GROMACS .gro file of N, CA and C in nm:
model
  417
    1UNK      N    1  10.042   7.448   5.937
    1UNK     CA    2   9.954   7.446   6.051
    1UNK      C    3   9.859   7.565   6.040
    2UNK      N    4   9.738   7.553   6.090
    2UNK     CA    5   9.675   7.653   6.101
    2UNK      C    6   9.717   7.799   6.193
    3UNK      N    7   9.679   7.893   6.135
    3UNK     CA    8   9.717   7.997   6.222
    3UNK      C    9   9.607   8.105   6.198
    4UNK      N   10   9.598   8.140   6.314
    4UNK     CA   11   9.490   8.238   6.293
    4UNK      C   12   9.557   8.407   6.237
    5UNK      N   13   9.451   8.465   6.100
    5UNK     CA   14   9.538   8.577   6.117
    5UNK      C   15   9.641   8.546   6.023
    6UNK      N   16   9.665   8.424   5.962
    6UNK     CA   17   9.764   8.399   5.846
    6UNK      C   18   9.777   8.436   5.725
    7UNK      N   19   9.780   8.450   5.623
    7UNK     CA   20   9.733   8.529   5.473
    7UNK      C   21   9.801   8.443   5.412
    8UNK      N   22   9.725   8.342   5.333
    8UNK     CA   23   9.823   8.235   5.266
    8UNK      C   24   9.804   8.169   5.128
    9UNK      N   25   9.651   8.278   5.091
    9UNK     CA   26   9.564   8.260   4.965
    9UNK      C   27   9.468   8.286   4.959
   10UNK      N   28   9.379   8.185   4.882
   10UNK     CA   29   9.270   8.157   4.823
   10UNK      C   30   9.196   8.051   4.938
   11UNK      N   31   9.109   8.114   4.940
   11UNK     CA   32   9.026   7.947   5.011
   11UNK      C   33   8.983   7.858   4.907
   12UNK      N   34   9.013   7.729   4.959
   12UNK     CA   35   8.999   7.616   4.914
   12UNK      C   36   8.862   7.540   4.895
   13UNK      N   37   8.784   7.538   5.015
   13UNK     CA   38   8.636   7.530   4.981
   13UNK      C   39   8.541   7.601   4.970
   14UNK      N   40   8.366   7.573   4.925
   14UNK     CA   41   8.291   7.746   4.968
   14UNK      C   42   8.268   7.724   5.093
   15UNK      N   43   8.223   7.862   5.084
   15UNK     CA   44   8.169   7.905   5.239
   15UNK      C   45   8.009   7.877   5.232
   16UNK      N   46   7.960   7.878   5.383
   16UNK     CA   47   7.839   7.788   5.420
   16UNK      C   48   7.764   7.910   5.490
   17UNK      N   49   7.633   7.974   5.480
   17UNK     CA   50   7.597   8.037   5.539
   17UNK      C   51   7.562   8.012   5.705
   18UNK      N   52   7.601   8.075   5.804
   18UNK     CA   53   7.596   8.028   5.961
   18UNK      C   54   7.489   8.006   6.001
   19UNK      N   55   7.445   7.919   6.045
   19UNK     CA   56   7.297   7.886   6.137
   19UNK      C   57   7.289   7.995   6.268
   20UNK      N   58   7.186   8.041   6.260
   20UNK     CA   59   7.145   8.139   6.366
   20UNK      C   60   7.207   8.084   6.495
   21UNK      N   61   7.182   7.918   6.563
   21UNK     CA   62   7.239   7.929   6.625
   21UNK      C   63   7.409   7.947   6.704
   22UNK      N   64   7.462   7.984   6.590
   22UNK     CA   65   7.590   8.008   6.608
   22UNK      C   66   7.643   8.137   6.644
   23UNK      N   67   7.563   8.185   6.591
   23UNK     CA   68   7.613   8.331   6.596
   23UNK      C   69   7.705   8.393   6.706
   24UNK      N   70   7.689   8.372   6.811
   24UNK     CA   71   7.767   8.441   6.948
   24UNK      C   72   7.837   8.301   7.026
   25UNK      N   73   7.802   8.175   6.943
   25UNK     CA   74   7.897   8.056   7.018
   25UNK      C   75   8.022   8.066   7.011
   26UNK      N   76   8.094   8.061   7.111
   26UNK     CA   77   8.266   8.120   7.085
   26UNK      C   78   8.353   8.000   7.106
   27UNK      N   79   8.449   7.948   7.092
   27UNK     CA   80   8.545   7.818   7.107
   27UNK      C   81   8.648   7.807   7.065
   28UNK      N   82   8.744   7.762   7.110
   28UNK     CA   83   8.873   7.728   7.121
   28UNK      C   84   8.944   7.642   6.958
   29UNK      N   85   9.032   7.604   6.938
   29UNK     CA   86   9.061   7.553   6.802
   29UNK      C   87   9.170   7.454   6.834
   30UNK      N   88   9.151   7.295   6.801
   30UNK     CA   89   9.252   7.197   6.796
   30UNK      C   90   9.286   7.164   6.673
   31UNK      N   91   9.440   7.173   6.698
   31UNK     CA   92   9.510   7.140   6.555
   31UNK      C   93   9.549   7.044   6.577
   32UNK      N   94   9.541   6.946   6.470
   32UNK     CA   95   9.624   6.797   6.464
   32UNK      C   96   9.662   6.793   6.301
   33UNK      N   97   9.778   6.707   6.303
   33UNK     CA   98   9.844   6.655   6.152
   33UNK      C   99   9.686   6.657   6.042
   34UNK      N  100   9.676   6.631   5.953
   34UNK     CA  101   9.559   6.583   5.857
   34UNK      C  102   9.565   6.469   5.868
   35UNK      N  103   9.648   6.419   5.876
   35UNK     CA  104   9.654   6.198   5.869
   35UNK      C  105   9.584   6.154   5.983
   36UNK      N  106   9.634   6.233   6.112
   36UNK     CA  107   9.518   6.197   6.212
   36UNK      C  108   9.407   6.241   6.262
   37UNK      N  109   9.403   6.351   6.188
   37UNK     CA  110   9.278   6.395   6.184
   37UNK      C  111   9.173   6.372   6.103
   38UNK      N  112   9.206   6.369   5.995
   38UNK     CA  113   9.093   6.298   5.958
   38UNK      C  114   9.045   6.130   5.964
   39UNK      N  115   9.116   6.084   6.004
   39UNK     CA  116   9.127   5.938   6.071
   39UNK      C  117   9.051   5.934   6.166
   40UNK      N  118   9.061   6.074   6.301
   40UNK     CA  119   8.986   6.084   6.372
   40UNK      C  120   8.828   6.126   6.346
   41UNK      N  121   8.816   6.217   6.234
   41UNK     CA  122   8.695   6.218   6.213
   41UNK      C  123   8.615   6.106   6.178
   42UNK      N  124   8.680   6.010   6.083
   42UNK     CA  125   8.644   5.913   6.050
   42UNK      C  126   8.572   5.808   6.185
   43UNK      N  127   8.690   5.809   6.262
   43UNK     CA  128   8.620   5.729   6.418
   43UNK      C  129   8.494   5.790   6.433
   44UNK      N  130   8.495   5.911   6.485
   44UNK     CA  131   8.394   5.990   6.534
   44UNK      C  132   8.257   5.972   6.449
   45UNK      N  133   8.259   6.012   6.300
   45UNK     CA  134   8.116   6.010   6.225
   45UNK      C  135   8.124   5.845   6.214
   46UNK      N  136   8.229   5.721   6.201
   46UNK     CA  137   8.161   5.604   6.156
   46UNK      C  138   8.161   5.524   6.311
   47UNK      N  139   8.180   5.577   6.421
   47UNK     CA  140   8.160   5.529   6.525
   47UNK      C  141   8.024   5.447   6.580
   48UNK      N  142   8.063   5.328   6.626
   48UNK     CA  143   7.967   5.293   6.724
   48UNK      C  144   7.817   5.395   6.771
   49UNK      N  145   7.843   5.497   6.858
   49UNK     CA  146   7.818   5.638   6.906
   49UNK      C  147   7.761   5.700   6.758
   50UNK      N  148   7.835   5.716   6.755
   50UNK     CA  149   7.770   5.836   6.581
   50UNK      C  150   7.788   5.970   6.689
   51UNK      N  151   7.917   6.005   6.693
   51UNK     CA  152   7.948   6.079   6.794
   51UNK      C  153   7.897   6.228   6.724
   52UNK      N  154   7.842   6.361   6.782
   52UNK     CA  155   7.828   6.450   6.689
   52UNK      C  156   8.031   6.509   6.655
   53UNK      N  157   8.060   6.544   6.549
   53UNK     CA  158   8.160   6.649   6.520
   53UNK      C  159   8.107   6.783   6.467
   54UNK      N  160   8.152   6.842   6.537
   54UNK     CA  161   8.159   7.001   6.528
   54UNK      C  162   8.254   7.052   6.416
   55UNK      N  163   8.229   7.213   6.376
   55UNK     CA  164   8.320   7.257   6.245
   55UNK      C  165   8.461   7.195   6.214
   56UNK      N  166   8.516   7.193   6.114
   56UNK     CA  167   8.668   7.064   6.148
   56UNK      C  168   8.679   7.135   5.986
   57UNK      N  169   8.833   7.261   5.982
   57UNK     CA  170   8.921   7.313   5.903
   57UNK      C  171   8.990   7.280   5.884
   58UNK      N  172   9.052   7.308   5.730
   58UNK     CA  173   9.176   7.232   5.665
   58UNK      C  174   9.272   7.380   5.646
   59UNK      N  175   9.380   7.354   5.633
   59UNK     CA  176   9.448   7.470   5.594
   59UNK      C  177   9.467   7.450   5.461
   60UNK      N  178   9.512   7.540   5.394
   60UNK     CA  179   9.536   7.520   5.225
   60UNK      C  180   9.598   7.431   5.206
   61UNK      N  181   9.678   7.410   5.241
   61UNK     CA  182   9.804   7.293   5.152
   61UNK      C  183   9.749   7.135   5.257
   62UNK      N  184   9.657   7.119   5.334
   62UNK     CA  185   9.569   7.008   5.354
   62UNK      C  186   9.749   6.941   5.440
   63UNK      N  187   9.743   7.005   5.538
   63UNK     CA  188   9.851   6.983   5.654
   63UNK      C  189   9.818   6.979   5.765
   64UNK      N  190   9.740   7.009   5.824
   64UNK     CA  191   9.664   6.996   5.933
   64UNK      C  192   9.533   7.038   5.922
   65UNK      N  193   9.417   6.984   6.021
   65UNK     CA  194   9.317   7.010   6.055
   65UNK      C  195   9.287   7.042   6.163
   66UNK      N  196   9.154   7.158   6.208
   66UNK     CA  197   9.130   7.234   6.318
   66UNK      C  198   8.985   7.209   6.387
   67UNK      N  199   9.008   7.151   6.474
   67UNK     CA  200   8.864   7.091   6.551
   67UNK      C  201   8.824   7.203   6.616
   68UNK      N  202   8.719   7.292   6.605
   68UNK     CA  203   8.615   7.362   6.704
   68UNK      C  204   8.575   7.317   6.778
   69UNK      N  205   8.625   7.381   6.928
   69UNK     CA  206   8.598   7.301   7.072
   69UNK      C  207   8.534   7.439   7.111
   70UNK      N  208   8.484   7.354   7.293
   70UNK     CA  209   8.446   7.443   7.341
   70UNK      C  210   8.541   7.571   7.402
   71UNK      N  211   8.499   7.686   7.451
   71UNK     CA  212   8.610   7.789   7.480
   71UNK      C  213   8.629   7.704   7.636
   72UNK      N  214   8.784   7.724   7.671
   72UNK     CA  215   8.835   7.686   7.786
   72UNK      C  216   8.894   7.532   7.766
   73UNK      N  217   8.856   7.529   7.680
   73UNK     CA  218   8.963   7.376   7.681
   73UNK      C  219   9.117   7.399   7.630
   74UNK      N  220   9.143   7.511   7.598
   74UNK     CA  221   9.288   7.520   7.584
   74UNK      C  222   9.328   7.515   7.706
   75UNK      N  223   9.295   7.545   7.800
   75UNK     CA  224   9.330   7.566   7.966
   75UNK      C  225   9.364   7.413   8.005
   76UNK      N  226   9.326   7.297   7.948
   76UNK     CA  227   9.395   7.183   8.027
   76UNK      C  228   9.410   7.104   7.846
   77UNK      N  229   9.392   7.101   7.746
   77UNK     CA  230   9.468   7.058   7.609
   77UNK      C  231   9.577   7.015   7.647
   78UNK      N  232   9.615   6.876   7.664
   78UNK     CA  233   9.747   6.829   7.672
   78UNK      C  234   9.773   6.676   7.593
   79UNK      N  235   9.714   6.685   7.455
   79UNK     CA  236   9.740   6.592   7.371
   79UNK      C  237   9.874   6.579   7.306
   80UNK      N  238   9.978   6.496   7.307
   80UNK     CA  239  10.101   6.496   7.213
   80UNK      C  240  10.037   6.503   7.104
   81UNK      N  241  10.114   6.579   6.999
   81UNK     CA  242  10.093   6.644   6.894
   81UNK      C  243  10.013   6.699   6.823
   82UNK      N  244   9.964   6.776   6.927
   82UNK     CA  245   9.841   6.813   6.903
   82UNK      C  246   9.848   6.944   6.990
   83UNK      N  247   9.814   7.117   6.934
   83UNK     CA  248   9.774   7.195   6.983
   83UNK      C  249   9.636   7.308   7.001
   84UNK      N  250   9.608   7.334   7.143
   84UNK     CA  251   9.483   7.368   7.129
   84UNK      C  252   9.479   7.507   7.189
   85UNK      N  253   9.451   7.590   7.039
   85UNK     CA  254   9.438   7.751   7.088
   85UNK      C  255   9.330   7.845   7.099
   86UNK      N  256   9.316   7.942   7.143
   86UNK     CA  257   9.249   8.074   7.192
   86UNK      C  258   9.273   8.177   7.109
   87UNK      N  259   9.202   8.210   7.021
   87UNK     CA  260   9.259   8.378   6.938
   87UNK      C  261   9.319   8.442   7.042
   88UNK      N  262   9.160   8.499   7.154
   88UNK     CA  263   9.233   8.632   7.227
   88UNK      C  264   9.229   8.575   7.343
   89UNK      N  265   9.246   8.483   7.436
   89UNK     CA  266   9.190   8.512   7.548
   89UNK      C  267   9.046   8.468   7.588
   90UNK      N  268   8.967   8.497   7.506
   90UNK     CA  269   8.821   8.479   7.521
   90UNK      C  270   8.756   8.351   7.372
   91UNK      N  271   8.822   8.295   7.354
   91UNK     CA  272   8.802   8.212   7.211
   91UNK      C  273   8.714   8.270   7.112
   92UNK      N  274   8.751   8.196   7.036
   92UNK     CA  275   8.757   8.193   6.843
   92UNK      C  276   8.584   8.211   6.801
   93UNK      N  277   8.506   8.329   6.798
   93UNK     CA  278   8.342   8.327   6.730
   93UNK      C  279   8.325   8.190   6.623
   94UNK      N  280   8.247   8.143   6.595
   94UNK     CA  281   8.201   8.022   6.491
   94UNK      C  282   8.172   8.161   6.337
   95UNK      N  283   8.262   8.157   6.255
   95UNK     CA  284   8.247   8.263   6.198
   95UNK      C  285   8.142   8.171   6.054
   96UNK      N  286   8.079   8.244   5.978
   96UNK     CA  287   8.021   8.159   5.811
   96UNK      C  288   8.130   8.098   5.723
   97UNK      N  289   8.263   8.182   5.757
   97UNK     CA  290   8.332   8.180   5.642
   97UNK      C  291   8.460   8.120   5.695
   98UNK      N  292   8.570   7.994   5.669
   98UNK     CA  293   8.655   7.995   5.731
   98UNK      C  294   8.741   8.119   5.821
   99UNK      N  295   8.792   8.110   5.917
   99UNK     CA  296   8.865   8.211   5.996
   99UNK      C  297   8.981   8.229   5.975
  100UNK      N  298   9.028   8.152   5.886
  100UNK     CA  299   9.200   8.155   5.839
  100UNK      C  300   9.202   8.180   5.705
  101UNK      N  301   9.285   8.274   5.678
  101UNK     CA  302   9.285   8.298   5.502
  101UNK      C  303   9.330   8.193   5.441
  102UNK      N  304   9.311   8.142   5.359
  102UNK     CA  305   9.358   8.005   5.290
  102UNK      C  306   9.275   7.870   5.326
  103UNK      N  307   9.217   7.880   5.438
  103UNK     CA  308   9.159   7.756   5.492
  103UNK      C  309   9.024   7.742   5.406
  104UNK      N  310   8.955   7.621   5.462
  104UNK     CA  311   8.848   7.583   5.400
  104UNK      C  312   8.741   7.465   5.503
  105UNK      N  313   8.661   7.483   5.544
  105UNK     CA  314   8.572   7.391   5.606
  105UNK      C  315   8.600   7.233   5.567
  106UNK      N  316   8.628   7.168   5.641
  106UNK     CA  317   8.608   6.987   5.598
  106UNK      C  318   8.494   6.965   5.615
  107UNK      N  319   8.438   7.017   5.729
  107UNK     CA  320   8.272   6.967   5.780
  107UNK      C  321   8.265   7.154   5.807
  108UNK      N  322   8.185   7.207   5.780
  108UNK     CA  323   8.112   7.334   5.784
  108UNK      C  324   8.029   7.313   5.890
  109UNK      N  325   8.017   7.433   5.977
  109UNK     CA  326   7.906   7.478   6.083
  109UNK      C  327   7.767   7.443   6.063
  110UNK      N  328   7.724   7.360   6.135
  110UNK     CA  329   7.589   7.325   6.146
  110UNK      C  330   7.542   7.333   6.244
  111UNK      N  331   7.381   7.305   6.242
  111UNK     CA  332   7.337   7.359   6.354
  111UNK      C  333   7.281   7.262   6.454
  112UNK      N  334   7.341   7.108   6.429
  112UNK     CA  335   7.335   7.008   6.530
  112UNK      C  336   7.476   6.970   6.590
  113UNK      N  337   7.569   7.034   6.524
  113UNK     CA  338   7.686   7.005   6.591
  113UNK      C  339   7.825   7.163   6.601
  114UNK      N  340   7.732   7.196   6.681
  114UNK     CA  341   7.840   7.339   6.730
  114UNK      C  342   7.975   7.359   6.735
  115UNK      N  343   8.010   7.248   6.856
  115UNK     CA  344   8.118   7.227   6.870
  115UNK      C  345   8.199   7.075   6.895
  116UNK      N  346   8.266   6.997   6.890
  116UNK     CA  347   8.343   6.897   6.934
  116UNK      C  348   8.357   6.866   7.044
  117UNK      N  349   8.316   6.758   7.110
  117UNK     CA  350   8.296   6.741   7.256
  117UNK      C  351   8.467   6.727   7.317
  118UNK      N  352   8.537   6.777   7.382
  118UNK     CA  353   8.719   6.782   7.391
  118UNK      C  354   8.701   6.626   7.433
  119UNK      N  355   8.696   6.565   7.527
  119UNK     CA  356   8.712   6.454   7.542
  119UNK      C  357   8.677   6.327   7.469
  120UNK      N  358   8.559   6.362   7.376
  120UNK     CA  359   8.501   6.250   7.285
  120UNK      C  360   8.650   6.330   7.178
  121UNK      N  361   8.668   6.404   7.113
  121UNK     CA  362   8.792   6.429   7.035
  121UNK      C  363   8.967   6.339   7.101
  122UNK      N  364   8.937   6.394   7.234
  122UNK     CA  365   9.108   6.288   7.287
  122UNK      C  366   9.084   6.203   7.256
  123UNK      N  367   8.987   6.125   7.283
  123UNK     CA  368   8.960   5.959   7.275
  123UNK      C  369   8.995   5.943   7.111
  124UNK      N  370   8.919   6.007   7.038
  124UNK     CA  371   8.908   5.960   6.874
  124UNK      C  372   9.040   6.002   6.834
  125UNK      N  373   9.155   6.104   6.844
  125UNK     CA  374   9.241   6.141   6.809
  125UNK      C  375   9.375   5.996   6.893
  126UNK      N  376   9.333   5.969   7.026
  126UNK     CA  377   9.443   5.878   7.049
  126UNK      C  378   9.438   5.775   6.987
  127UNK      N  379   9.332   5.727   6.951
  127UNK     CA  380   9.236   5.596   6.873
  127UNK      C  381   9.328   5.569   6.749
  128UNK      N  382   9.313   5.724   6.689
  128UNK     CA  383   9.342   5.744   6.552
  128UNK      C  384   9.495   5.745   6.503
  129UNK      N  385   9.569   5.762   6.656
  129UNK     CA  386   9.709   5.793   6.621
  129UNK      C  387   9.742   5.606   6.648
  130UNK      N  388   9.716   5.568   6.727
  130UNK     CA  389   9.760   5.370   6.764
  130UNK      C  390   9.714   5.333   6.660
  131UNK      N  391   9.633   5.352   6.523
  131UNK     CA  392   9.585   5.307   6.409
  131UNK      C  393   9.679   5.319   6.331
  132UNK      N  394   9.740   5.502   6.265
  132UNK     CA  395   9.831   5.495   6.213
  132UNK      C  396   9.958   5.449   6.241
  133UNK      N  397   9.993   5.444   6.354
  133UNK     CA  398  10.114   5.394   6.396
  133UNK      C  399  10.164   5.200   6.411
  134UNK      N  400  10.016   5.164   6.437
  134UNK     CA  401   9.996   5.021   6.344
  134UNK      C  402  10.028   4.999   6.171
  135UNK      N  403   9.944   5.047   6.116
  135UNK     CA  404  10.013   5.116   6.015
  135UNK      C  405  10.068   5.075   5.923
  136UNK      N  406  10.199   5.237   5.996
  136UNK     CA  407  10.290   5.251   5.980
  136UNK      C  408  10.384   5.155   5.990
  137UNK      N  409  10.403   5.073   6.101
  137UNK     CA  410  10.467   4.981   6.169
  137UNK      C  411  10.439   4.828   6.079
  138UNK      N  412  10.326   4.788   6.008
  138UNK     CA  413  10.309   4.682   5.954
  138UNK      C  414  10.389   4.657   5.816
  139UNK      N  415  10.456   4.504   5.832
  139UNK     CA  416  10.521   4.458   5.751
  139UNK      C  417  10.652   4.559   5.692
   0.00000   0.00000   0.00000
């Protein structure tokens, strides 16, 4: 799982230089499995909508992924299996370079999609879990 503050290697992808407008945007971090997360991304960019997604981290060993939300949505985050954290208190800066040692950008900071809308993410993440669990469940 991701952790902020972890020391666990090498990063895995390059780093992306930050769009000006990021610089002081601050936000929260959702972790989900990789199977449904990127499942969920998948909803989200091949959606109906063409929903925007915001920065979306892998940890090294490609075990979970970390959706950049807005700050304050850890305050009501209540997805099963799924957790949504705050570095300090005041959320996570949009940094150039992954924020976790070992991690690596899936989708890198851009400057049309800041952050992950929390509720367009529940929707695509519950979407994504009744998919795998179809699945899973078939034949």
């Amino acid at each position: 799982m991701l952790h902020l503050g972890r020391e666990t290697g090498s990063r895995t992808t390059a780093t992306h230089p930050l769009p000006p407008a990021q610089a002081d945007q601050s936000c929260d971090l959702v972790t989900v499995p990789a199977r449904q997360g990127l499942e969920a991304v998948d909803i989200l960019r091949r959606g109906r909508n063409r929903e925007t997604v915001g920065p979306v981290l892998h940890d090294g060993a490609c075990d979970t992924l970390g959706f950049l939300v807005p700050p304050g949505t850890a305050d009501a985050w209540d997805v099963p299996g799924s957790a949504c954290t705050r570095t300090d208190g005041r959320g996570l800066r949009i940094p150039a370079e992954p924020p976790v040692s070992g991690s690596g950008w899936l989708l890198p900071p851009a400057e049309d999609a800041l952050v992950t809308d929390p509720a367009v993410l529940r929707a695509a993440l519950d979407q994504a879990a009744r998919l795998l669990e179809a699945a899973d469940n078939c034949c």
